[in-house]
Coordinates of C-alpha atoms and ligand atoms in Angstrom, one line a residue:
X332 CA -26.8 22.2 -44.2
X333 CA -25.2 25.3 -42.9
X334 CA -25.1 25.6 -38.9
X335 CA -28.6 27.5 -39.3
X336 CA -30.4 26.2 -41.0
X337 CA -29.4 22.6 -38.8
X338 CA -30.7 24.5 -36.1
X339 CA -33.9 25.5 -38.0
X340 CA -34.3 22.2 -38.8
X341 CA -34.3 21.1 -35.8
X342 CA -36.5 23.7 -33.6
X343 CA -39.1 22.5 -36.9
X344 CA -39.0 19.8 -36.0
X345 CA -39.0 20.3 -32.6
X346 CA -42.4 21.9 -32.8
X347 CA -43.7 18.8 -35.1
X348 CA -42.9 16.1 -32.5
X349 CA -44.5 18.9 -29.2
X350 CA -47.5 18.5 -31.3
X351 CA -48.4 15.1 -29.0
X352 CA -51.5 14.1 -30.3
X353 CA -52.4 17.1 -32.7
X354 CA -54.4 20.4 -32.5
X355 CA -58.0 17.8 -32.4
X356 CA -57.5 15.7 -29.7
X357 CA -55.7 18.5 -27.2
X358 CA -58.9 20.5 -28.2
X359 CA -60.1 17.2 -27.1
X360 CA -59.0 17.0 -23.9
X361 CA -59.8 20.8 -23.1
X362 CA -62.7 20.0 -22.9
X363 CA -62.4 17.7 -20.1
X364 CA -61.1 20.2 -18.3
X365 CA -57.5 19.2 -18.6
X366 CA -53.8 20.3 -19.8
X367 CA -51.8 19.1 -22.3
X368 CA -48.8 16.6 -20.9
X369 CA -46.1 18.5 -21.3
X370 CA -48.5 21.4 -19.4
X371 CA -49.1 20.3 -16.8
X372 CA -45.1 19.6 -16.6
X373 CA -44.0 23.3 -17.1
X374 CA -47.0 23.2 -14.2
X375 CA -45.2 22.5 -11.3
X376 CA -41.9 22.4 -12.0
X377 CA -40.3 25.5 -11.9
X378 CA -40.7 28.2 -13.9
X379 CA -37.6 27.5 -16.3
X380 CA -36.3 23.8 -15.4
X381 CA -37.7 21.6 -17.9
X382 CA -35.5 19.6 -19.0
X383 CA -36.2 17.7 -21.9
X384 CA -35.1 14.3 -22.8
X385 CA -36.5 11.1 -25.8
X386 CA -38.4 13.6 -26.9
X387 CA -37.5 11.9 -30.9
X388 CA -37.7 8.0 -29.6
X389 CA -40.1 6.3 -31.7
X390 CA -42.2 3.6 -31.0
X391 CA -40.7 0.5 -33.0
X392 CA -44.2 -2.0 -33.7
X393 CA -45.2 -3.1 -37.0
X394 CA -48.2 -5.6 -36.4
X395 CA -52.1 -4.4 -36.3
X396 CA -50.7 -0.9 -38.7
X397 CA -48.5 -0.1 -36.3
X398 CA -46.2 0.2 -38.9
X399 CA -47.5 3.9 -40.6
X400 CA -48.7 5.9 -37.9
X401 CA -46.6 8.2 -36.0
X402 CA -46.7 8.6 -32.4
X403 CA -44.9 11.6 -31.7
X404 CA -42.6 10.4 -28.5
X405 CA -44.5 7.7 -28.7
X406 CA -47.1 9.7 -25.7
X407 CA -44.8 9.6 -22.9
X408 CA -42.7 13.1 -22.1
X409 CA -39.6 12.6 -19.6
X410 CA -37.3 14.7 -17.7
X411 CA -35.7 16.2 -14.9
X412 CA -36.6 19.9 -13.9
X413 CA -36.8 21.5 -9.8
X414 CA -39.5 21.9 -7.3
X415 CA -38.6 24.9 -4.5
X416 CA -35.1 24.5 -6.4
X417 CA -34.8 21.1 -6.0
X418 CA -33.6 18.2 -9.2
X419 CA -36.2 15.8 -9.9
X420 CA -37.1 13.6 -12.8
X421 CA -40.7 13.0 -14.2
X422 CA -42.2 11.1 -16.4
X423 CA -46.0 12.3 -18.4
X424 CA -47.9 10.2 -19.7
X425 CA -49.6 12.3 -23.1
X426 CA -53.1 10.7 -23.6
X427 CA -53.7 12.7 -26.8
X428 CA -51.2 10.5 -28.2
X429 CA -52.6 7.1 -28.9
X430 CA -54.9 7.5 -26.0
X431 CA -51.7 7.7 -23.5
X432 CA -51.0 4.2 -24.5
X433 CA -47.5 2.1 -23.4
X434 CA -45.5 0.0 -25.5
X435 CA -42.1 -1.4 -25.3
X436 CA -40.8 2.2 -26.1
X437 CA -43.5 4.8 -24.2
X438 CA -41.9 2.1 -21.2
X439 CA -38.7 2.7 -21.9
X440 CA -38.6 6.3 -21.6
X441 CA -40.2 5.9 -19.1
X442 CA -37.9 3.6 -17.0
X443 CA -34.8 5.7 -18.2
X444 CA -36.1 8.9 -16.3
X445 CA -37.2 5.9 -13.0
X446 CA -32.9 5.3 -13.4
X447 CA -32.3 8.2 -13.5
X448 CA -33.9 9.4 -10.3
X449 CA -32.8 6.1 -8.5
X450 CA -28.9 6.1 -9.5
X451 CA -29.2 10.6 -8.4
X452 CA -31.5 9.9 -6.0
X453 CA -33.9 12.7 -6.7
X454 CA -37.5 11.9 -6.5
X455 CA -39.4 10.8 -9.1
X456 CA -42.9 11.9 -10.4
X457 CA -44.9 10.4 -12.6
X458 CA -48.3 11.7 -14.3
X459 CA -50.2 8.8 -15.3
X460 CA -52.8 9.4 -18.1
X461 CA -53.4 6.1 -20.4
X462 CA -55.6 3.8 -21.4
X463 CA -52.6 0.8 -19.6
X464 CA -51.2 -1.8 -22.1
X465 CA -50.6 -1.0 -25.7
X466 CA -52.6 -3.1 -26.8
X467 CA -51.3 -3.9 -30.8
X468 CA -47.7 -4.4 -29.2
X469 CA -48.5 -7.8 -26.9
X470 CA -46.4 -8.8 -24.1
X471 CA -43.9 -6.1 -25.3
X472 CA -46.3 -3.6 -23.6
X473 CA -46.6 -5.6 -20.5
X474 CA -42.7 -6.0 -19.9
X475 CA -43.3 -3.3 -19.5
X476 CA -44.6 -2.6 -17.2
X477 CA -42.9 -5.2 -15.6
X478 CA -40.1 -3.0 -16.1
X479 CA -41.0 0.0 -14.3
X480 CA -43.1 -2.0 -11.2
X481 CA -39.8 -3.7 -10.5
X482 CA -38.8 -0.4 -10.0
X483 CA -40.4 1.8 -8.4
X484 CA -39.9 -1.9 -5.9
X485 CA -36.5 -0.8 -6.4
X486 CA -36.5 2.3 -5.8
X487 CA -39.4 2.0 -2.3
X488 CA -37.9 3.6 1.1
X489 CA -34.5 5.5 -0.8
X490 CA -36.4 8.3 -3.2
X491 CA -40.1 9.5 -3.1
X492 CA -42.2 8.3 -6.1
X493 CA -45.6 10.0 -6.7
X494 CA -48.1 9.6 -8.4
X495 CA -50.5 12.2 -10.0
X496 CA -53.3 10.5 -11.7
X497 CA -54.8 13.1 -15.2
X498 CA -56.7 10.5 -16.6
X499 CA -57.9 7.2 -16.9
X500 CA -55.8 5.1 -14.9
X501 CA -56.3 1.8 -16.5
X502 CA -55.8 -2.1 -16.4
X503 CA -52.7 -3.1 -15.1
X504 CA -50.9 0.1 -15.2
X505 CA -52.6 1.6 -11.9
X506 CA -50.4 -1.1 -9.6
X507 CA -47.1 1.0 -10.5
X508 CA -48.8 4.3 -8.2
X509 CA -49.9 1.7 -6.5
X510 CA -46.2 0.6 -4.6
X511 CA -45.5 4.1 -5.1
X512 CA -45.1 6.1 -1.9
X513 CA -48.2 9.0 -1.8
X514 CA -51.1 9.5 -5.4
X515 CA -52.6 12.5 -6.0
X516 CA -56.1 12.0 -8.3
X517 CA -58.6 15.6 -9.1
X518 CA -61.7 15.3 -9.2
X519 CA -64.0 14.5 -12.9
X520 CA -60.3 13.5 -14.3
X521 CA -58.3 10.6 -12.9
X522 CA -60.2 6.5 -13.4
X523 CA -58.4 3.8 -11.9
X524 CA -59.6 1.0 -11.8
X525 CA -58.2 -3.0 -12.7
X526 CA -61.3 -3.3 -15.5
X527 CA -63.2 -1.7 -16.6
X528 CA -67.2 -0.4 -16.7
X529 CA -67.0 -3.1 -20.6
X530 CA -66.1 -5.6 -18.5
X531 CA -67.6 -5.2 -15.7
X532 CA -71.0 -5.6 -17.4
X533 CA -69.8 -7.9 -20.6
X534 CA -68.7 -10.3 -17.4
X535 CA -70.9 -9.1 -14.7
X536 CA -73.7 -7.5 -16.2
X537 CA -73.2 -5.2 -14.1
X538 CA -74.2 -1.4 -14.6
X539 CA -71.6 0.9 -12.8
X540 CA -69.9 4.6 -14.9
X541 CA -66.4 4.8 -14.9
X542 CA -67.2 7.6 -12.2
X543 CA -68.6 5.7 -9.3
X544 CA -66.1 2.9 -10.1
X545 CA -63.4 4.6 -9.9
X546 CA -63.0 8.6 -9.9
X547 CA -61.6 10.9 -7.5
X548 CA -63.7 10.3 -4.7
X549 CA -63.9 6.6 -4.0
X550 CA -59.6 5.8 -3.6
X551 CA -60.0 9.1 -1.6
X552 CA -62.2 7.1 0.1
X553 CA -63.6 4.4 -0.1
X554 CA -60.2 2.5 -0.8
X555 CA -57.6 4.5 0.3
X556 CA -55.1 3.9 -3.4
X557 CA -55.4 8.5 -3.0
X558 CA -53.7 9.9 -0.8
X559 CA -54.5 13.6 -1.9
X560 CA -57.9 14.5 -3.3
X561 CA -58.0 18.1 -5.5
X562 CA -61.0 19.8 -7.7
X563 CA -58.4 21.1 -10.1
X564 CA -55.4 20.2 -11.6
X565 CA -53.7 24.1 -10.2
X566 CA -54.8 23.0 -7.0
X567 CA -53.7 19.0 -7.3
X568 CA -50.0 20.6 -8.8
X569 CA -49.6 22.9 -5.2
X570 CA -50.2 20.3 -3.1
X571 CA -47.0 19.3 -4.8
X572 CA -45.3 21.4 -4.3
X573 CA -46.4 21.2 -0.4
X574 CA -45.2 18.0 -0.4
X575 CA -42.1 17.8 -2.1
X576 CA -41.4 21.4 0.8
X577 CA -42.3 18.0 3.4
X578 CA -40.5 15.6 2.4
X579 CA -36.9 14.8 1.5
X580 CA -35.1 14.6 -1.2
X581 CA -33.5 11.2 -0.4
X582 CA -33.7 8.5 1.8
X583 CA -29.6 9.7 3.6
X584 CA -31.1 13.6 3.6
X585 CA -32.9 15.1 6.2
X586 CA -36.0 17.5 5.1
X587 CA -35.5 20.6 3.8
X588 CA -35.9 23.5 7.0
X589 CA -38.0 26.8 7.7
X590 CA -37.6 29.4 10.1
X591 CA -39.0 28.3 13.0
X592 CA -42.4 29.3 13.5
X593 CA -44.8 29.2 16.6
X594 CA -48.4 27.9 16.4
X595 CA -50.6 30.5 15.3
X596 CA -52.8 32.8 17.9
X597 CA -56.3 30.5 18.0
X598 CA -57.3 28.4 19.9
X599 CA -55.1 27.8 23.3
X600 CA -54.4 24.3 23.3
X601 CA -56.0 23.8 27.0
X602 CA -59.2 24.3 25.8
X603 CA -59.5 21.9 23.1
X604 CA -60.3 19.0 25.5
X605 CA -63.6 18.8 26.7
X606 CA -64.7 18.5 31.0
X607 CA -67.2 15.1 29.7
X608 CA -64.8 12.6 29.0
X609 CA -67.5 11.2 26.5
X610 CA -66.9 14.0 24.1
X611 CA -65.8 14.6 21.1
X612 CA -63.5 17.4 19.8
X613 CA -61.1 17.8 16.4
X614 CA -57.5 15.8 17.0
X615 CA -56.7 18.8 13.7
X616 CA -57.3 21.4 16.3
X617 CA -54.3 19.5 19.2
X618 CA -52.2 19.0 16.3
X619 CA -52.1 23.1 15.0
X620 CA -51.6 24.4 18.5
X621 CA -48.4 22.3 18.3
X622 CA -46.7 22.2 14.8
X623 CA -45.0 25.8 13.2
X624 CA -47.5 27.8 12.5
X625 CA -50.6 25.5 13.0
X626 CA -49.8 24.4 9.4
X627 CA -50.5 20.8 9.7
X628 CA -50.0 19.1 5.8
X629 CA -52.6 16.3 5.9
X630 CA -52.2 12.8 4.3
X631 CA -55.3 10.9 3.3
X632 CA -57.9 13.0 4.8
X633 CA -61.3 11.3 3.1
X634 CA -60.2 8.3 4.0
X635 CA -59.8 6.1 7.8
X636 CA -60.1 9.0 9.0
X637 CA -60.7 7.7 12.7
X638 CA -56.9 8.1 12.7
X639 CA -55.2 11.2 11.0
X640 CA -51.6 11.1 9.6
X641 CA -50.0 14.0 8.1
X642 CA -46.7 16.4 7.7
X643 CA -46.5 19.7 10.0
X644 CA -42.5 21.4 11.0
X645 CA -41.5 21.3 14.8
X646 CA -39.2 24.6 14.9
X647 CA -37.9 24.0 11.5
X648 CA -38.4 20.7 11.2
X649 CA -40.4 18.1 9.6
X650 CA -41.8 16.0 11.4
X651 CA -44.2 13.2 11.2
X652 CA -48.1 12.7 12.6
X653 CA -50.1 10.5 14.1
X654 CA -53.3 10.9 15.6
X655 CA -55.9 9.1 16.7
X656 CA -59.5 11.0 15.6
X657 CA -62.5 11.3 19.0
X658 CA -64.7 12.5 16.1
X659 CA -64.6 9.6 13.8
X660 CA -65.7 6.1 15.7
X661 CA -63.8 7.7 19.2
X662 CA -61.1 7.1 17.1
X663 CA -61.0 3.2 17.6
X664 CA -58.6 1.6 15.7
X665 CA -59.5 -0.6 13.4
X666 CA -58.6 -2.7 10.1
X667 CA -58.3 1.0 7.8
X668 CA -56.8 3.1 9.9
X669 CA -53.7 0.1 10.7
X670 CA -53.5 0.1 7.0
X671 CA -52.8 4.3 6.8
X672 CA -50.8 4.5 9.9
X673 CA -48.8 1.9 9.7
X674 CA -47.0 2.6 5.9
X675 CA -47.4 6.3 6.9
X676 CA -44.6 5.4 9.8
X677 CA -42.1 2.9 7.8
X678 CA -42.4 6.0 4.8
X679 CA -41.2 8.4 7.9
X680 CA -39.0 5.7 9.2
X681 CA -37.8 5.6 5.7
X682 CA -37.3 8.4 5.1
X683 CA -35.5 10.3 8.5
X684 CA -38.5 12.0 9.5
X685 CA -39.2 12.0 13.1
X686 CA -42.6 10.9 14.3
X687 CA -45.3 12.7 17.3
X688 CA -47.6 10.0 17.9
X689 CA -51.4 11.7 19.6
X690 CA -53.7 9.5 22.0
X691 CA -56.6 9.6 22.1
X692 CA -58.6 5.7 22.1
X693 CA -60.5 3.6 23.8
X694 CA -58.9 0.6 22.0
X695 CA -59.2 -1.7 18.3
X696 CA -62.7 -1.9 17.0
X697 CA -64.8 -4.5 18.2
X698 CA -67.3 -6.5 16.0
X699 CA -67.4 -9.4 13.5
X700 CA -67.2 -7.3 10.5
X701 CA -63.8 -5.8 11.9
X702 CA -63.1 -10.1 13.2
X703 CA -63.7 -10.8 9.5
X704 CA -61.9 -8.2 7.8
X705 CA -59.4 -9.1 9.4
X706 CA -58.6 -6.7 12.6
X707 CA -55.7 -8.8 13.7
X708 CA -53.6 -9.3 10.8
X709 CA -54.7 -5.8 9.5
X710 CA -54.4 -4.4 13.6
X711 CA -51.2 -5.9 13.8
X712 CA -49.3 -3.7 10.8
X713 CA -48.4 -0.6 13.3
X714 CA -46.9 -2.4 16.0
X715 CA -44.3 -3.5 13.4
X716 CA -45.0 -0.5 12.2
X717 CA -43.7 1.4 15.2
X718 CA -41.9 -1.4 16.8
X719 CA -39.2 -1.5 13.8
X720 CA -39.2 2.3 13.6
X721 CA -36.1 3.5 14.6
X722 CA -36.1 7.6 14.3
X723 CA -37.1 9.0 16.9
X724 CA -40.1 8.7 18.3
X725 CA -42.3 11.1 20.3
X726 CA -45.7 9.7 22.0
X727 CA -48.2 11.6 23.7
X728 CA -50.6 10.7 25.3
X729 CA -53.2 13.0 25.9
X730 CA -56.7 11.2 27.0
X731 CA -58.1 7.1 26.6
X732 CA -55.3 4.5 25.8
X733 CA -56.8 1.0 26.5
X734 CA -56.0 -1.8 25.8
X735 CA -54.4 -2.9 23.2
X736 CA -54.8 1.0 21.5
X737 CA -52.6 1.2 24.0
X738 CA -50.0 -0.5 23.0
X739 CA -50.1 0.1 19.6
X740 CA -49.8 3.6 19.5
X741 CA -45.9 3.8 19.9
X742 CA -46.3 3.1 24.0
X743 CA -43.1 2.6 26.5
X744 CA -42.9 -1.4 25.2
X745 CA -42.3 -0.4 21.5
X746 CA -39.5 1.4 21.9
X747 CA -41.1 4.7 22.3
X748 CA -37.4 7.0 23.5
X749 CA -40.6 10.1 24.8
X750 CA -43.6 9.0 27.1
X751 CA -44.9 11.6 27.5
X752 CA -49.5 12.6 29.1
X753 CA -51.7 15.3 30.7
X754 CA -53.1 14.6 33.8
X755 CA -56.5 13.7 31.8
X756 CA -54.9 9.8 30.4
X757 CA -57.1 7.3 31.4
X758 CA -54.4 4.2 31.0
X759 CA -56.4 1.0 30.9
X760 CA -56.5 -2.5 30.4
X761 CA -59.8 -1.1 29.2
X762 CA -62.9 1.0 29.7
X763 CA -64.5 1.6 32.9
X764 CA -67.8 0.7 32.0
X765 CA -66.2 -2.7 30.3
X766 CA -64.1 -3.5 33.7
X767 CA -66.0 -2.6 35.9
X768 CA -68.8 -5.0 34.6
X769 CA -66.6 -7.7 34.5
X770 CA -64.6 -7.4 37.4
X771 CA -67.9 -6.7 40.3
X772 CA -69.6 -8.6 38.1
X773 CA -70.8 -10.7 41.9
X774 CA -71.4 -7.2 43.3
X775 CA -73.4 -5.6 40.8
X776 CA -75.3 -8.9 40.7
X777 CA -75.9 -9.2 44.5
X778 CA -76.4 -5.9 45.5
X779 CA -79.6 -4.1 46.5
X780 CA -80.0 -1.6 43.6
X781 CA -77.2 -3.2 41.2
X782 CA -77.2 0.5 39.1
X783 CA -76.4 2.0 41.9
X784 CA -73.1 -0.8 42.8
X785 CA -72.6 -0.4 39.6
X786 CA -71.9 3.2 39.3
X787 CA -70.1 3.4 42.5
X788 CA -68.2 0.9 40.8
X789 CA -67.2 2.2 37.8
X790 CA -66.3 5.6 39.6
X791 CA -63.2 3.4 42.1
X792 CA -61.8 1.8 38.7
X793 CA -62.1 5.4 37.2
X794 CA -60.5 6.3 40.5
X795 CA -57.7 3.9 40.9
X796 CA -56.6 3.1 37.4
X797 CA -58.7 5.9 34.3
X798 CA -55.1 7.4 34.9
X799 CA -51.3 8.3 34.7
X800 CA -50.0 7.6 38.2
X801 CA -49.7 4.1 37.8
X802 CA -48.0 4.2 34.7
X803 CA -45.5 7.3 35.9
X804 CA -45.7 5.0 39.1
X805 CA -44.3 2.3 36.4
X806 CA -42.4 4.6 34.4
X807 CA -44.0 3.6 31.3
X808 CA -44.9 7.5 30.9
X809 CA -42.0 9.7 31.3
X810 CA -43.9 12.9 32.6
X811 CA -47.5 13.7 33.5
X812 CA -47.7 17.2 31.9
X813 CA -49.8 20.4 31.1
X814 CA -52.1 21.2 28.1
X815 CA -50.0 24.0 27.1
X816 CA -46.0 22.5 28.1
X817 CA -47.1 20.0 25.3
X818 CA -45.9 22.4 22.4
X819 CA -42.4 23.0 24.9
X820 CA -42.0 19.0 25.9
X821 CA -41.2 17.7 21.9
X822 CA -40.2 20.3 20.9
X823 CA -37.0 19.1 23.6
X824 CA -36.8 15.1 23.1
X825 CA -36.7 15.9 19.6
X826 CA -33.8 17.5 20.1
X827 CA -32.4 15.4 22.3
X828 CA -33.2 12.8 20.2
X829 CA -31.1 14.4 17.0
X830 CA -28.1 11.9 17.5
X831 CA -30.7 9.0 18.2
X832 CA -28.4 5.8 16.6
X833 CA -29.8 1.9 17.7
X834 CA -29.7 -0.7 15.6
X835 CA -32.0 -3.8 14.8
X836 CA -31.1 -7.6 14.9
X837 CA -29.0 -7.8 11.2
X838 CA -31.6 -10.0 9.5
X839 CA -32.6 -9.8 5.1
X840 CA -35.5 -7.9 6.0
X841 CA -38.4 -9.0 9.3
X842 CA -42.1 -10.2 7.4
X843 CA -44.2 -7.7 8.6
X844 CA -48.1 -8.9 8.6
X845 CA -48.7 -7.2 5.0
Ligands
HXC1036 C1 -53.7 1.3 -27.2 C2 -55.4 3.0 -27.2 C3 -55.7 2.1 -25.8 C4 -55.0 0.8 -25.1 C5 -56.4 4.1 -25.4 N1 -56.1 3.9 -26.3 N2 -56.3 2.4 -25.3 N3 -55.5 2.0 -27.5 N4 -54.1 0.5 -26.4 N5 -54.9 -0.8 -24.6 C6 -56.5 4.7 -28.1 C7 -57.9 3.7 -28.7 O1 -57.7 3.3 -29.0 C8 -58.2 5.2 -29.2 O2 -56.8 5.6 -30.1 C9 -57.8 6.7 -27.8 O3 -56.8 6.1 -27.5 C10 -58.1 7.2 -27.3 O4 -58.9 6.3 -26.7 P1 -61.6 6.7 -26.9 O5 -61.3 5.1 -26.2 O6 -61.1 7.4 -27.4 O7 -61.3 6.8 -24.8 P2 -61.6 7.2 -24.5 O8 -63.1 7.4 -24.4 O9 -61.4 7.9 -23.3 O10 -61.5 6.0 -23.0 C11 -60.2 6.1 -22.2 C12 -60.9 4.5 -22.3 C13 -60.6 3.8 -23.2 C14 -61.5 4.4 -21.2 C15 -58.7 4.2 -21.6 O11 -59.2 3.6 -24.4 C16 -60.3 1.8 -23.0 O12 -60.9 1.3 -21.9 N6 -58.7 1.6 -22.8 C17 -58.6 0.2 -22.7 C18 -58.9 -0.3 -21.5 C19 -57.8 -0.8 -21.3 O13 -58.4 -2.6 -20.5 N7 -57.2 -1.6 -20.7 C20 -56.6 -2.7 -19.8 C21 -55.1 -2.8 -21.3 S1 -54.9 -4.6 -20.1 P3 -58.0 7.0 -31.4 O14 -56.5 6.2 -32.1 O15 -59.7 6.1 -32.3 O16 -57.6 7.9 -31.3 C22 -53.3 -4.1 -19.2 C23 -52.8 -4.7 -18.6 C24 -51.6 -4.6 -18.4 O17 -53.2 -3.3 -19.1 C25 -51.1 -5.5 -16.9 C26 -49.6 -4.8 -16.2 C27 -49.5 -6.2 -15.4

């Protein structure tokens, strides 16, 4: 054959394989609002940058009638491309080919691109759309998952790992996304569960739909498995692109620098905090009044909303924010909010992203439910994460900083580099009401008018202890600042922390309270 006919033959072969599971299967997917695996990759990457590998890989299974089956690309597409002109490695499972199920060669393709990502130190994006371990391939499928999980763990903290759930992600398959840094889900499309509705019905006799069991909202709001929730696949891809713009390519680099921008002229920062210290307000307004262009990219927005985590830029550099949300449960720390923030702090620390903490909380959430849910164990995670983090760490206490909450939210004692407090800060062992009841119990009980005495003692306590000046006198906070100074003080603190260099004691690794 001539070169020309060889090339034509190659094109024909490629076209055939690129059809995946064929028109009928693709139509079925489209009816569910799903793009094909190839369309997804092309929609996510910069135009004309996708380079595919292993297109002609085929399965090698022989049992259960597999010998005669052709599975194009073995149900997964792998390759490289760019997002914002920065390289990424990517794989996308193709549900039209044997339900995107994972057999030996399918797994080999995924592990090949994972190895590539780790070797080249670039982000890995995995689009999951699969019925799980390919039943006909038995232990080879399980081995494939094991190889993937091992690589997810090895790559953790070295390169960003992003999972996108765009279809079912069933059985053990869920553990790869769970081991990655960020999980994206899409309404009506994402389904994640260990055991499906069928198994639940036969074992427990309970009827539940896939959506109720492990749909996008379930993971965004209830389980905390998902970090980003979108209404459509295209919205999800925009979110991924935005995330990529905030994070560095690997743990040795810094995130992309953008031209500095002032916050938008919205609500003035000094007008956000209500005069009544018992009144809630939206902490996001404070963050937006601080970050460049008021652009705050929230992570896990719908889960444990009593704490806010996310990325913003200050003078063009990425910063991770951790802030209590007084609008939800008064911003207390509990099991879920501790988990949520601790993991984010560790992410920022692993990827050289400075952390700004904004504090207003009455402490840890009291109650039997919390105690029995392990608030001691989970609550310890945030202490561990802050103590261990060596990136620049700045704290601003704007109102309440009581008890364990004061310590946990990146206090000086956990090695915050800079701690600022607004004059409205109340730094004390506990809130004035509780404190007065305990410390002045006798005087209150013996008073002619106990309630009047109680109010008097609460006031006395507030004046004496619930302010920033005692902590300032001890040097636990560095400066009491005016609200309008907040952005400039943080900016300066981050600037002088640019070359921060500290070393933790030498060890193989710590043992965090997982
Ligand atoms: C082989 C599979 C498959 C699988 C789906 N298919 N899952 N083939 N192994 N695990 C095939 C189907 O046979 C079908 O092939 C095609 O994919 C489409 O599947 P449908 O069932 O028709 O699609 P749908 O109705 O949309 O249902 C999707 C589904 C369902 C909910 C994912 O297929 C399902 O429940 N699959 C099994 C899920 C599961 O239990 N997986 C766990 C496996 S054990 P044809 O040829 O008819 O088109 C596991 C353990 C791993 O994962 C442990 C690692 C630690």
